[in-house]
Amino acid sequence: MRHRGTGYWLWTNTRLPFQTYEEVLGNGVQVEVRARISPLGFAQVFIGVYGRNGWAISEESHDRHGGEPRALALRWGVARAREIVLETQAFVAPHRVQLALGPVITDESVLALRCMEMTERERLKLKSDDAWIEYQAAKASVLTLMRSTKVDPRVWAEQKERLLQAIDRRACVQRAYLSCLRSMSAAEPQ
């Protein structure tokens, strides 16, 4: 259960529809990002990061550009949440897997599939597939930049960070998936 702070209550408006992204990281940190379009046409984003106990580590709200699609604002919010998580976590050696958020899914049919009742193994398999797809896309993007004759340093830094996040995400999800498979096979009678 999350203990909402004033940032959340000041942002909330039950009359406006929003898209949401939620994830619980391996260390118990809960991330929630919501995006909506204001009556004036501006994208508005709420970013909440909550500790294992549900208390707010950070709650932020941002007004984005006019005409920006809600899905794009949601992606920006998840990127900002990633920064907050990295800023607030204790030091982790660079050779260790870092905490990484999953990909933002805005397709309604895919989201509906994710909300179906699934076993832990099925849920982890979907996460594993998502992590693999994101890794492949990030790798292809970096390879394209490496083949270019001119690259903007900001674009390079963004794509490099995307690839590092994808690698870490894939390693975390694969570890959890393989652990689940091992525990399931150990639980089966011989």
mmCIF file of N, CA, C and O in Angstrom, residues 80-122:
data_model
loop_
_atom_site.group_PDB
_atom_site.id
_atom_site.type_symbol
_atom_site.label_atom_id
_atom_site.label_comp_id
_atom_site.label_asym_id
_atom_site.label_seq_id
_atom_site.Cartn_x
_atom_site.Cartn_y
_atom_site.Cartn_z
ATOM 1 N N ARG A 80 12.277 9.880 -16.353
ATOM 2 C CA ARG A 80 12.541 10.702 -15.162
ATOM 3 C C ARG A 80 12.494 9.838 -13.893
ATOM 4 O O ARG A 80 13.322 10.004 -12.996
ATOM 5 N N ALA A 81 11.558 8.904 -13.819
ATOM 6 C CA ALA A 81 11.478 7.998 -12.668
ATOM 7 C C ALA A 81 12.754 7.178 -12.557
ATOM 8 O O ALA A 81 13.259 6.943 -11.457
ATOM 9 N N ARG A 82 13.291 6.744 -13.697
ATOM 10 C CA ARG A 82 14.553 5.990 -13.711
ATOM 11 C C ARG A 82 15.671 6.824 -13.095
ATOM 12 O O ARG A 82 16.473 6.339 -12.298
ATOM 13 N N GLU A 83 15.722 8.126 -13.441
ATOM 14 C CA GLU A 83 16.733 9.012 -12.867
ATOM 15 C C GLU A 83 16.569 9.122 -11.356
ATOM 16 O O GLU A 83 17.552 9.085 -10.612
ATOM 17 N N ILE A 84 15.323 9.252 -10.895
ATOM 18 C CA ILE A 84 15.064 9.370 -9.460
ATOM 19 C C ILE A 84 15.511 8.106 -8.737
ATOM 20 O O ILE A 84 16.159 8.172 -7.685
ATOM 21 N N VAL A 85 15.181 6.953 -9.305
ATOM 22 C CA VAL A 85 15.573 5.682 -8.676
ATOM 23 C C VAL A 85 17.088 5.588 -8.589
ATOM 24 O O VAL A 85 17.636 5.201 -7.549
ATOM 25 N N LEU A 86 17.783 5.942 -9.648
ATOM 26 C CA LEU A 86 19.249 5.872 -9.640
ATOM 27 C C LEU A 86 19.855 6.859 -8.657
ATOM 28 O O LEU A 86 20.867 6.568 -8.019
ATOM 29 N N GLU A 87 19.237 8.045 -8.517
ATOM 30 C CA GLU A 87 19.742 9.046 -7.584
ATOM 31 C C GLU A 87 19.559 8.615 -6.132
ATOM 32 O O GLU A 87 20.358 8.967 -5.274
ATOM 33 N N THR A 88 18.493 7.867 -5.853
ATOM 34 C CA THR A 88 18.170 7.530 -4.466
ATOM 35 C C THR A 88 18.701 6.181 -4.006
ATOM 36 O O THR A 88 18.682 5.900 -2.824
ATOM 37 N N GLN A 89 19.171 5.331 -4.932
ATOM 38 C CA GLN A 89 19.668 4.028 -4.500
ATOM 39 C C GLN A 89 21.104 4.152 -4.011
ATOM 40 O O GLN A 89 21.837 5.040 -4.418
ATOM 41 N N ALA A 90 21.475 3.245 -3.142
ATOM 42 C CA ALA A 90 22.835 3.222 -2.620
ATOM 43 C C ALA A 90 23.802 2.878 -3.751
ATOM 44 O O ALA A 90 23.401 2.366 -4.796
ATOM 45 N N PHE A 91 25.073 3.137 -3.519
ATOM 46 C CA PHE A 91 26.082 2.872 -4.531
ATOM 47 C C PHE A 91 26.076 1.393 -4.905
ATOM 48 O O PHE A 91 26.026 0.507 -4.060
ATOM 49 N N VAL A 92 26.100 1.148 -6.213
ATOM 50 C CA VAL A 92 26.216 -0.204 -6.743
ATOM 51 C C VAL A 92 27.418 -0.200 -7.675
ATOM 52 O O VAL A 92 27.520 0.660 -8.548
ATOM 53 N N ALA A 93 28.326 -1.124 -7.478
ATOM 54 C CA ALA A 93 29.529 -1.188 -8.311
ATOM 55 C C ALA A 93 29.130 -1.283 -9.782
ATOM 56 O O ALA A 93 28.158 -1.954 -10.119
ATOM 57 N N PRO A 94 29.874 -0.614 -10.657
ATOM 58 C CA PRO A 94 29.513 -0.593 -12.080
ATOM 59 C C PRO A 94 29.423 -1.973 -12.725
ATOM 60 O O PRO A 94 28.671 -2.156 -13.674
ATOM 61 N N HIS A 95 30.166 -2.946 -12.230
ATOM 62 C CA HIS A 95 30.115 -4.277 -12.837
ATOM 63 C C HIS A 95 28.929 -5.094 -12.338
ATOM 64 O O HIS A 95 28.677 -6.170 -12.831
ATOM 65 N N ARG A 96 28.174 -4.581 -11.370
ATOM 66 C CA ARG A 96 26.970 -5.256 -10.869
ATOM 67 C C ARG A 96 25.766 -4.789 -11.672
ATOM 68 O O ARG A 96 25.735 -3.681 -12.186
ATOM 69 N N VAL A 97 24.752 -5.643 -11.738
ATOM 70 C CA VAL A 97 23.525 -5.285 -12.440
ATOM 71 C C VAL A 97 22.831 -4.157 -11.687
ATOM 72 O O VAL A 97 22.648 -4.230 -10.473
ATOM 73 N N GLN A 98 22.461 -3.109 -12.406
ATOM 74 C CA GLN A 98 21.767 -1.966 -11.816
ATOM 75 C C GLN A 98 20.260 -2.221 -11.861
ATOM 76 O O GLN A 98 19.789 -3.048 -12.626
ATOM 77 N N LEU A 99 19.505 -1.476 -11.062
ATOM 78 C CA LEU A 99 18.045 -1.554 -11.133
ATOM 79 C C LEU A 99 17.587 -0.854 -12.401
ATOM 80 O O LEU A 99 18.036 0.242 -12.706
ATOM 81 N N ALA A 100 16.709 -1.483 -13.148
ATOM 82 C CA ALA A 100 16.244 -0.914 -14.409
ATOM 83 C C ALA A 100 14.737 -1.106 -14.527
ATOM 84 O O ALA A 100 14.214 -2.154 -14.164
ATOM 85 N N LEU A 101 14.050 -0.091 -15.018
ATOM 86 C CA LEU A 101 12.607 -0.176 -15.218
ATOM 87 C C LEU A 101 12.303 -0.864 -16.533
ATOM 88 O O LEU A 101 13.075 -0.809 -17.479
ATOM 89 N N GLY A 102 11.151 -1.512 -16.602
ATOM 90 C CA GLY A 102 10.719 -2.200 -17.818
ATOM 91 C C GLY A 102 10.295 -1.226 -18.894
ATOM 92 O O GLY A 102 10.183 -0.028 -18.668
ATOM 93 N N PRO A 103 10.022 -1.738 -20.096
ATOM 94 C CA PRO A 103 9.599 -0.872 -21.200
ATOM 95 C C PRO A 103 8.192 -0.323 -20.966
ATOM 96 O O PRO A 103 7.383 -0.933 -20.277
ATOM 97 N N VAL A 104 7.924 0.840 -21.533
ATOM 98 C CA VAL A 104 6.609 1.461 -21.439
ATOM 99 C C VAL A 104 5.733 0.886 -22.542
ATOM 100 O O VAL A 104 6.075 0.965 -23.715
ATOM 101 N N ILE A 105 4.619 0.291 -22.152
ATOM 102 C CA ILE A 105 3.692 -0.296 -23.120
ATOM 103 C C ILE A 105 2.435 0.559 -23.139
ATOM 104 O O ILE A 105 1.771 0.716 -22.115
ATOM 105 N N THR A 106 2.110 1.118 -24.312
ATOM 106 C CA THR A 106 0.936 1.984 -24.415
ATOM 107 C C THR A 106 -0.166 1.365 -25.261
ATOM 108 O O THR A 106 -1.271 1.900 -25.305
ATOM 109 N N ASP A 107 0.109 0.258 -25.923
ATOM 110 C CA ASP A 107 -0.892 -0.431 -26.738
ATOM 111 C C ASP A 107 -1.924 -1.078 -25.814
ATOM 112 O O ASP A 107 -1.581 -1.913 -24.970
ATOM 113 N N GLU A 108 -3.191 -0.705 -25.978
ATOM 114 C CA GLU A 108 -4.253 -1.177 -25.080
ATOM 115 C C GLU A 108 -4.411 -2.693 -25.094
ATOM 116 O O GLU A 108 -4.650 -3.311 -24.063
ATOM 117 N N SER A 109 -4.292 -3.318 -26.261
ATOM 118 C CA SER A 109 -4.461 -4.774 -26.326
ATOM 119 C C SER A 109 -3.321 -5.491 -25.606
ATOM 120 O O SER A 109 -3.532 -6.491 -24.923
ATOM 121 N N VAL A 110 -2.110 -4.973 -25.723
ATOM 122 C CA VAL A 110 -0.973 -5.575 -25.027
ATOM 123 C C VAL A 110 -1.126 -5.384 -23.519
ATOM 124 O O VAL A 110 -0.866 -6.297 -22.738
ATOM 125 N N LEU A 111 -1.587 -4.197 -23.114
ATOM 126 C CA LEU A 111 -1.814 -3.951 -21.686
ATOM 127 C C LEU A 111 -2.884 -4.880 -21.128
ATOM 128 O O LEU A 111 -2.767 -5.371 -19.998
ATOM 129 N N ALA A 112 -3.932 -5.132 -21.905
ATOM 130 C CA ALA A 112 -4.994 -6.038 -21.453
ATOM 131 C C ALA A 112 -4.443 -7.443 -21.237
ATOM 132 O O ALA A 112 -4.800 -8.112 -20.269
ATOM 133 N N LEU A 113 -3.565 -7.888 -22.134
ATOM 134 C CA LEU A 113 -2.939 -9.201 -21.964
ATOM 135 C C LEU A 113 -2.098 -9.245 -20.694
ATOM 136 O O LEU A 113 -2.059 -10.260 -19.999
ATOM 137 N N ARG A 114 -1.430 -8.136 -20.369
ATOM 138 C CA ARG A 114 -0.586 -8.098 -19.171
ATOM 139 C C ARG A 114 -1.418 -8.152 -17.885
ATOM 140 O O ARG A 114 -0.930 -8.548 -16.850
ATOM 141 N N CYS A 115 -2.679 -7.718 -17.967
ATOM 142 C CA CYS A 115 -3.540 -7.686 -16.781
ATOM 143 C C CYS A 115 -4.272 -9.004 -16.546
ATOM 144 O O CYS A 115 -4.930 -9.159 -15.520
ATOM 145 N N MET A 116 -4.185 -9.924 -17.489
ATOM 146 C CA MET A 116 -4.855 -11.206 -17.317
ATOM 147 C C MET A 116 -4.218 -11.966 -16.155
ATOM 148 O O MET A 116 -3.079 -11.734 -15.784
ATOM 149 N N GLU A 117 -4.985 -12.885 -15.591
ATOM 150 C CA GLU A 117 -4.420 -13.718 -14.537
ATOM 151 C C GLU A 117 -3.425 -14.674 -15.159
ATOM 152 O O GLU A 117 -3.737 -15.412 -16.085
ATOM 153 N N MET A 118 -2.200 -14.632 -14.653
ATOM 154 C CA MET A 118 -1.143 -15.480 -15.170
ATOM 155 C C MET A 118 -0.379 -16.077 -14.000
ATOM 156 O O MET A 118 -0.381 -15.517 -12.896
ATOM 157 N N THR A 119 0.285 -17.171 -14.268
ATOM 158 C CA THR A 119 1.167 -17.733 -13.260
ATOM 159 C C THR A 119 2.417 -16.867 -13.193
ATOM 160 O O THR A 119 2.689 -16.068 -14.098
ATOM 161 N N GLU A 120 3.181 -17.031 -12.148
ATOM 162 C CA GLU A 120 4.424 -16.287 -12.001
ATOM 163 C C GLU A 120 5.367 -16.588 -13.167
ATOM 164 O O GLU A 120 6.028 -15.693 -13.694
ATOM 165 N N ARG A 121 5.404 -17.837 -13.586
ATOM 166 C CA ARG A 121 6.268 -18.242 -14.696
ATOM 167 C C ARG A 121 5.849 -17.534 -15.988
ATOM 168 O O ARG A 121 6.692 -17.037 -16.730
ATOM 169 N N GLU A 122 4.545 -17.478 -16.270
ATOM 170 C CA GLU A 122 4.055 -16.813 -17.480
ATOM 171 C C GLU A 122 4.353 -15.314 -17.443
ATOM 172 O O GLU A 122 4.745 -14.721 -18.454
#
